Short mmCIF file of C-alpha atoms in Angstrom, two decimals:
data_model
loop_
_atom_site.label_atom_id
_atom_site.label_comp_id
_atom_site.label_asym_id
_atom_site.label_seq_id
_atom_site.Cartn_x
_atom_site.Cartn_y
_atom_site.Cartn_z
CA MET A 557 0.00 0.00 0.00
CA ASN A 558 1.51 3.33 -1.06
CA PRO A 559 0.67 7.00 -0.49
CA SER A 560 -0.81 8.37 -3.71
CA THR A 561 1.36 11.36 -4.06
CA PRO A 562 0.44 12.70 -7.51
CA SER A 563 -21.16 -32.58 -1.04
CA GLU A 564 -24.77 -32.07 -1.92
CA GLU A 565 -25.61 -31.85 -5.59
CA HIS A 566 -26.10 -28.39 -6.96
CA THR A 567 -28.92 -27.95 -9.37
CA PRO A 568 -29.16 -24.95 -11.68
CA LYS A 569 -32.55 -23.38 -11.09
CA SER A 570 -34.55 -20.47 -12.31
CA ASN A 571 -36.42 -19.82 -9.08
CA VAL A 572 -37.51 -16.23 -8.68
CA LEU A 573 -36.47 -14.81 -5.34
CA PRO A 574 -38.82 -12.47 -3.46
CA ASP A 575 -37.97 -8.82 -3.45
CA GLU A 576 -35.41 -7.89 -0.81
CA ALA A 577 -34.43 -4.37 0.19
CA ASN A 578 -36.61 -2.93 -2.58
CA ILE A 579 -34.72 -4.68 -5.37
CA THR A 580 -36.09 -6.31 -8.47
CA SER A 581 -36.56 -10.06 -8.13
CA ILE A 582 -33.63 -12.05 -9.45
CA LYS A 583 -33.38 -15.51 -10.97
CA VAL A 584 -31.06 -17.84 -9.08
CA LYS A 585 -28.74 -19.73 -11.41
CA PHE A 586 -27.18 -22.09 -8.83
CA SER A 587 -28.61 -23.47 -5.59
CA PHE A 588 -26.72 -25.27 -2.82
CA LYS A 589 -27.85 -27.08 0.32
CA SER A 590 -24.96 -25.93 2.52
CA ASN A 591 -24.72 -22.61 4.36
CA TRP A 592 -22.54 -19.80 3.01
CA ASN A 593 -20.09 -20.26 5.89
CA LYS A 594 -19.54 -23.87 4.75
CA ALA A 595 -19.33 -23.08 1.04
CA PHE A 596 -15.85 -24.48 0.47
CA SER A 597 -16.74 -27.71 2.27
CA ASN A 598 -19.41 -28.25 -0.38
CA LYS A 599 -17.86 -30.08 -3.32
CA ASP A 600 -20.71 -29.11 -5.60
CA PHE A 601 -20.23 -25.41 -4.91
CA VAL A 602 -16.50 -25.67 -5.62
CA SER A 603 -17.26 -27.59 -8.81
CA ALA A 604 -19.78 -25.02 -10.02
CA LEU A 605 -17.53 -22.12 -9.01
CA THR A 606 -14.48 -23.42 -10.87
CA GLY A 607 -16.62 -24.44 -13.81
CA GLU A 608 -19.14 -22.12 -15.40
CA MET A 609 -19.10 -19.33 -12.80
CA LEU A 610 -15.43 -18.35 -12.76
CA THR A 611 -14.80 -19.33 -16.37
CA ASP A 612 -17.41 -16.86 -17.57
CA TYR A 613 -16.25 -14.20 -15.12
CA ILE A 614 -12.48 -14.11 -15.55
CA ILE A 615 -12.37 -14.25 -19.33
CA SER A 616 -14.19 -10.91 -19.43
CA LYS A 617 -11.66 -9.14 -17.19
CA ARG A 618 -8.84 -6.92 -18.35
CA TRP A 619 -6.53 -8.39 -15.70
CA TYR A 620 -6.94 -11.93 -17.06
CA ALA A 621 -3.72 -12.70 -18.93
CA GLY A 622 -4.80 -15.91 -20.64
CA LYS A 623 -6.91 -14.52 -23.46
CA ALA A 624 -4.43 -15.67 -26.12
CA SER A 625 -4.58 -19.27 -24.84
CA THR A 626 -7.31 -21.90 -24.49
CA LEU A 627 -8.60 -22.38 -20.96
CA LYS A 628 -8.81 -26.07 -20.00
CA TYR A 629 -9.97 -26.05 -16.37
CA ILE A 630 -9.76 -24.10 -13.10
CA GLU A 631 -8.79 -25.41 -9.67
CA VAL A 632 -8.98 -23.81 -6.22
CA THR A 633 -5.43 -23.70 -4.89
CA ASP A 634 -6.40 -22.12 -1.57
CA SER A 635 -9.22 -20.34 0.22
CA PHE A 636 -9.32 -18.51 3.53
CA GLU A 637 -11.90 -16.54 5.49
CA ILE A 638 -11.95 -12.81 6.18
CA ALA A 639 -14.76 -12.34 8.67
CA THR A 640 -16.36 -9.13 9.93
CA LYS A 641 -19.17 -8.57 12.38
CA ASN A 642 -21.74 -8.58 9.59
CA ASN A 643 -20.24 -10.54 6.70
CA LEU A 644 -18.01 -13.42 5.68
CA TYR A 645 -15.61 -12.98 2.79
CA TYR A 646 -13.38 -15.60 1.20
CA GLY A 647 -9.92 -14.96 -0.18
CA LEU A 648 -9.53 -17.28 -3.14
CA VAL A 649 -6.39 -18.34 -5.02
CA ILE A 650 -7.17 -20.23 -8.21
CA GLU A 651 -5.03 -22.06 -10.76
CA VAL A 652 -6.07 -21.64 -14.38
CA ASN A 653 -4.82 -24.49 -16.55
CA PHE A 654 -4.50 -24.14 -20.32
CA LYS A 655 -4.54 -26.66 -23.16
CA GLU A 656 -1.10 -25.35 -24.15
CA ALA A 657 0.28 -27.13 -21.02
CA PHE A 658 0.94 -24.21 -18.68
CA PHE A 659 -0.98 -22.50 -15.88
CA GLN A 660 -1.47 -19.14 -14.17
CA ASN A 661 -2.60 -18.28 -10.63
CA TYR A 662 -5.06 -15.53 -9.72
CA PHE A 663 -6.48 -13.96 -6.56
CA ILE A 664 -10.23 -13.29 -6.28
CA PRO A 665 -12.00 -12.39 -3.02
CA LEU A 666 -15.63 -13.54 -2.85
CA TYR A 667 -18.68 -11.97 -1.20
CA LEU A 668 -22.34 -12.98 -1.10
CA HIS A 669 -24.27 -9.76 -1.64
CA LEU A 670 -27.85 -9.75 -0.30
CA GLY A 671 -28.88 -6.19 -1.05
CA PRO A 672 -29.61 -4.25 -4.25
CA LYS A 673 -27.94 -5.45 -7.42
CA PRO A 674 -24.24 -4.49 -7.42
CA SER A 675 -22.41 -3.24 -10.50
CA ASP A 676 -22.52 -5.72 -13.37
CA GLU A 677 -18.72 -5.87 -13.53
CA SER A 678 -18.58 -7.28 -9.99
CA ILE A 679 -21.22 -10.04 -10.37
CA ILE A 680 -19.92 -13.60 -10.76
CA SER A 681 -23.32 -15.33 -10.58
CA THR A 682 -26.68 -15.41 -8.81
CA VAL A 683 -26.71 -18.11 -6.13
CA ALA A 684 -28.79 -19.50 -3.28
CA PHE A 685 -27.44 -21.20 -0.17
CA LYS A 686 -29.37 -22.85 2.64
CA ASP A 687 -29.19 -19.67 4.72
CA LYS A 688 -28.66 -16.92 2.15
CA GLN A 689 -29.34 -16.03 -1.47
CA GLY A 690 -28.24 -13.21 -3.70
CA TYR A 691 -25.31 -12.17 -5.86
CA LEU A 692 -21.93 -13.88 -5.67
CA MET A 693 -19.55 -11.04 -6.40
CA ASP A 694 -15.91 -10.01 -6.54
CA ALA A 695 -15.45 -8.53 -3.06
CA ILE A 696 -12.94 -5.88 -4.14
CA HIS A 697 -15.99 -4.02 -5.45
CA HIS A 698 -17.56 -4.04 -1.95
CA ASP A 699 -16.74 -1.12 0.33
CA GLU A 700 -16.76 -3.06 3.60
CA PHE A 701 -14.25 -5.57 2.25
CA ARG A 702 -11.89 -2.79 1.21
CA GLN A 703 -12.27 -1.17 4.63
CA THR A 704 -11.60 -4.49 6.37
CA VAL A 705 -8.34 -5.06 4.48
CA PHE A 706 -7.24 -1.49 5.24
CA GLU A 707 -7.90 -1.96 8.96
CA LEU A 708 -6.22 -5.37 9.03
CA ILE A 709 -3.06 -3.87 7.49
CA ASN A 710 -3.13 -1.16 10.15
CA SER A 711 -3.54 -3.78 12.88
CA ARG A 712 -0.56 -5.85 11.65
CA LYS A 713 -2.60 -9.00 12.12
CA LYS A 714 -1.00 -12.34 11.32
CA GLU A 715 -3.24 -15.39 10.90
CA LYS A 716 -1.83 -18.92 10.80
CA LEU A 717 -3.73 -21.42 8.67
CA GLU A 718 -3.07 -25.15 8.35
CA HIS A 719 -0.52 -24.74 5.58
CA ALA A 720 -0.02 -20.99 5.22
CA THR A 721 0.19 -17.69 7.07
CA ILE A 722 -1.81 -14.61 6.10
CA GLU A 723 0.14 -11.50 7.08
CA TYR A 724 -1.14 -7.94 7.12
CA HIS A 725 1.97 -5.78 7.38
CA ARG A 726 2.35 -2.10 8.26
CA THR A 727 5.88 -0.80 7.94
CA THR A 728 7.79 0.39 11.00
CA GLY A 729 7.53 4.11 11.62
CA ILE A 730 4.14 4.50 9.93
CA ALA A 731 1.35 5.31 12.35
CA PRO A 732 -2.01 3.56 11.85
CA ALA A 733 -4.56 5.61 9.96
CA ALA A 734 -8.33 5.72 10.46
CA TYR A 735 -10.42 4.55 7.53
CA LYS A 736 -12.43 7.31 5.87
CA ASN A 737 -13.35 6.13 2.39
CA SER A 738 -12.19 4.07 -0.58
CA LYS A 739 -12.78 3.79 -4.30
CA LEU A 740 -11.48 1.83 -7.24
CA MET A 741 -8.94 3.56 -9.41
CA GLY A 742 -10.24 4.09 -12.94
CA VAL A 743 -9.47 1.67 -15.76
CA GLU A 744 -7.60 -1.44 -14.69
CA GLN A 745 -5.37 -3.81 -16.60
CA SER A 746 -3.25 -6.46 -14.86
CA ASN A 747 -4.20 -5.45 -11.30
CA THR A 748 -6.93 -3.69 -9.31
CA SER A 749 -5.93 -0.57 -7.38
CA VAL A 750 -7.90 0.99 -4.52
CA ILE A 751 -7.55 4.59 -3.34
CA TYR A 752 -7.96 5.02 0.43
CA ASN A 753 -8.70 8.32 2.16
CA GLU A 754 -7.62 10.15 -1.03
CA GLU A 755 -4.08 9.47 0.24
CA TYR A 756 -3.08 5.82 -0.12
CA VAL A 757 -3.13 3.34 -2.99
CA LEU A 758 -3.39 -0.40 -2.41
CA LYS A 759 -2.72 -2.57 -5.44
CA PHE A 760 -4.38 -5.98 -5.47
CA PHE A 761 -2.26 -8.22 -7.64
CA ARG A 762 -4.78 -10.30 -9.57
CA ARG A 763 -2.21 -12.60 -11.11
CA VAL A 764 -0.16 -13.99 -8.24
CA TYR A 765 3.16 -15.81 -8.08
CA PHE A 766 4.31 -18.42 -5.58
CA SER A 767 7.67 -16.67 -5.36
CA THR A 768 8.94 -13.12 -4.99
CA ASN A 769 6.79 -10.54 -6.77
CA PRO A 770 9.18 -8.10 -8.51
CA ASP A 771 6.66 -5.25 -8.53
CA TYR A 772 6.21 -5.49 -4.75
CA GLU A 773 9.91 -6.00 -3.96
CA ILE A 774 11.12 -3.15 -6.17
CA GLY A 775 8.59 -0.79 -4.57
CA ARG A 776 9.80 -1.67 -1.07
CA PHE A 777 13.44 -1.32 -2.09
CA LEU A 778 13.02 2.08 -3.72
CA SER A 779 11.02 3.29 -0.74
CA LYS A 780 13.24 2.11 2.11
CA GLN A 781 16.72 1.26 0.82
CA SER A 782 17.34 3.65 -2.03
CA ILE A 783 18.06 7.36 -2.33
CA PHE A 784 15.59 7.49 -5.23
CA LYS A 785 12.77 9.76 -4.04
CA HIS A 786 10.45 9.80 -7.04
CA THR A 787 8.29 6.85 -6.05
CA PRO A 788 5.53 6.61 -3.42
CA ASP A 789 6.61 5.25 -0.04
CA TYR A 790 5.78 1.66 0.84
CA VAL A 791 3.36 1.65 3.80
CA GLY A 792 1.96 -1.86 4.10
CA SER A 793 0.80 -5.02 2.42
CA MET A 794 -1.24 -8.21 2.60
CA SER A 795 0.50 -11.46 1.72
CA ILE A 796 0.15 -15.26 1.87
CA GLU A 797 3.21 -17.26 2.90
CA TYR A 798 3.04 -21.01 2.34
CA ARG A 799 4.85 -23.46 4.61
#
């Protein structure tokens, strides 16, 4: 983050949901018998997600780098929870395999939106779970998710999972900042950038690498170990370290 100086079967259905929060009724494309908080324990949800849902979603995105190749299948490499008082988000790392015998990894946070229809660019599918129904969306487009990540970075929280550690890092000497607002930064290409408090920029790397990310490492180096002063200072980050 930088200061911005300049296994139940799923069955596709067409049930019409009742109006909620004064929104137009929506048609549910996928229904699942598990609760949202058990989504990734449901093999049928994972199968539907990595099949039609994500395939249709990612190929339409500017940050998807596989457009020149033929997508073969998608797998979930990892998923982890980011919980708030009101909502449950999932951080998702997927592996996209191509017929040309190579693969790419991507990061997509998920959110089940129950209110009015979100922006079309954020909708992955319409879904119904045992306890909730609505729009499955890319959580980066949801304000509370962006706020949560900002506050986790400020808190320097470190969460140990079974095979990985999620670290929210704030650099030494930088005081925590209160969240005021956030918005997506204009047209995106290979990543998605968020402007916080009209002062900070957090870049979500959509395509991820299971090794050192040169963009991230160069930014930290120029900020903290170089006399070069024409780049924004490194303030913090969110990362997954596998054991």
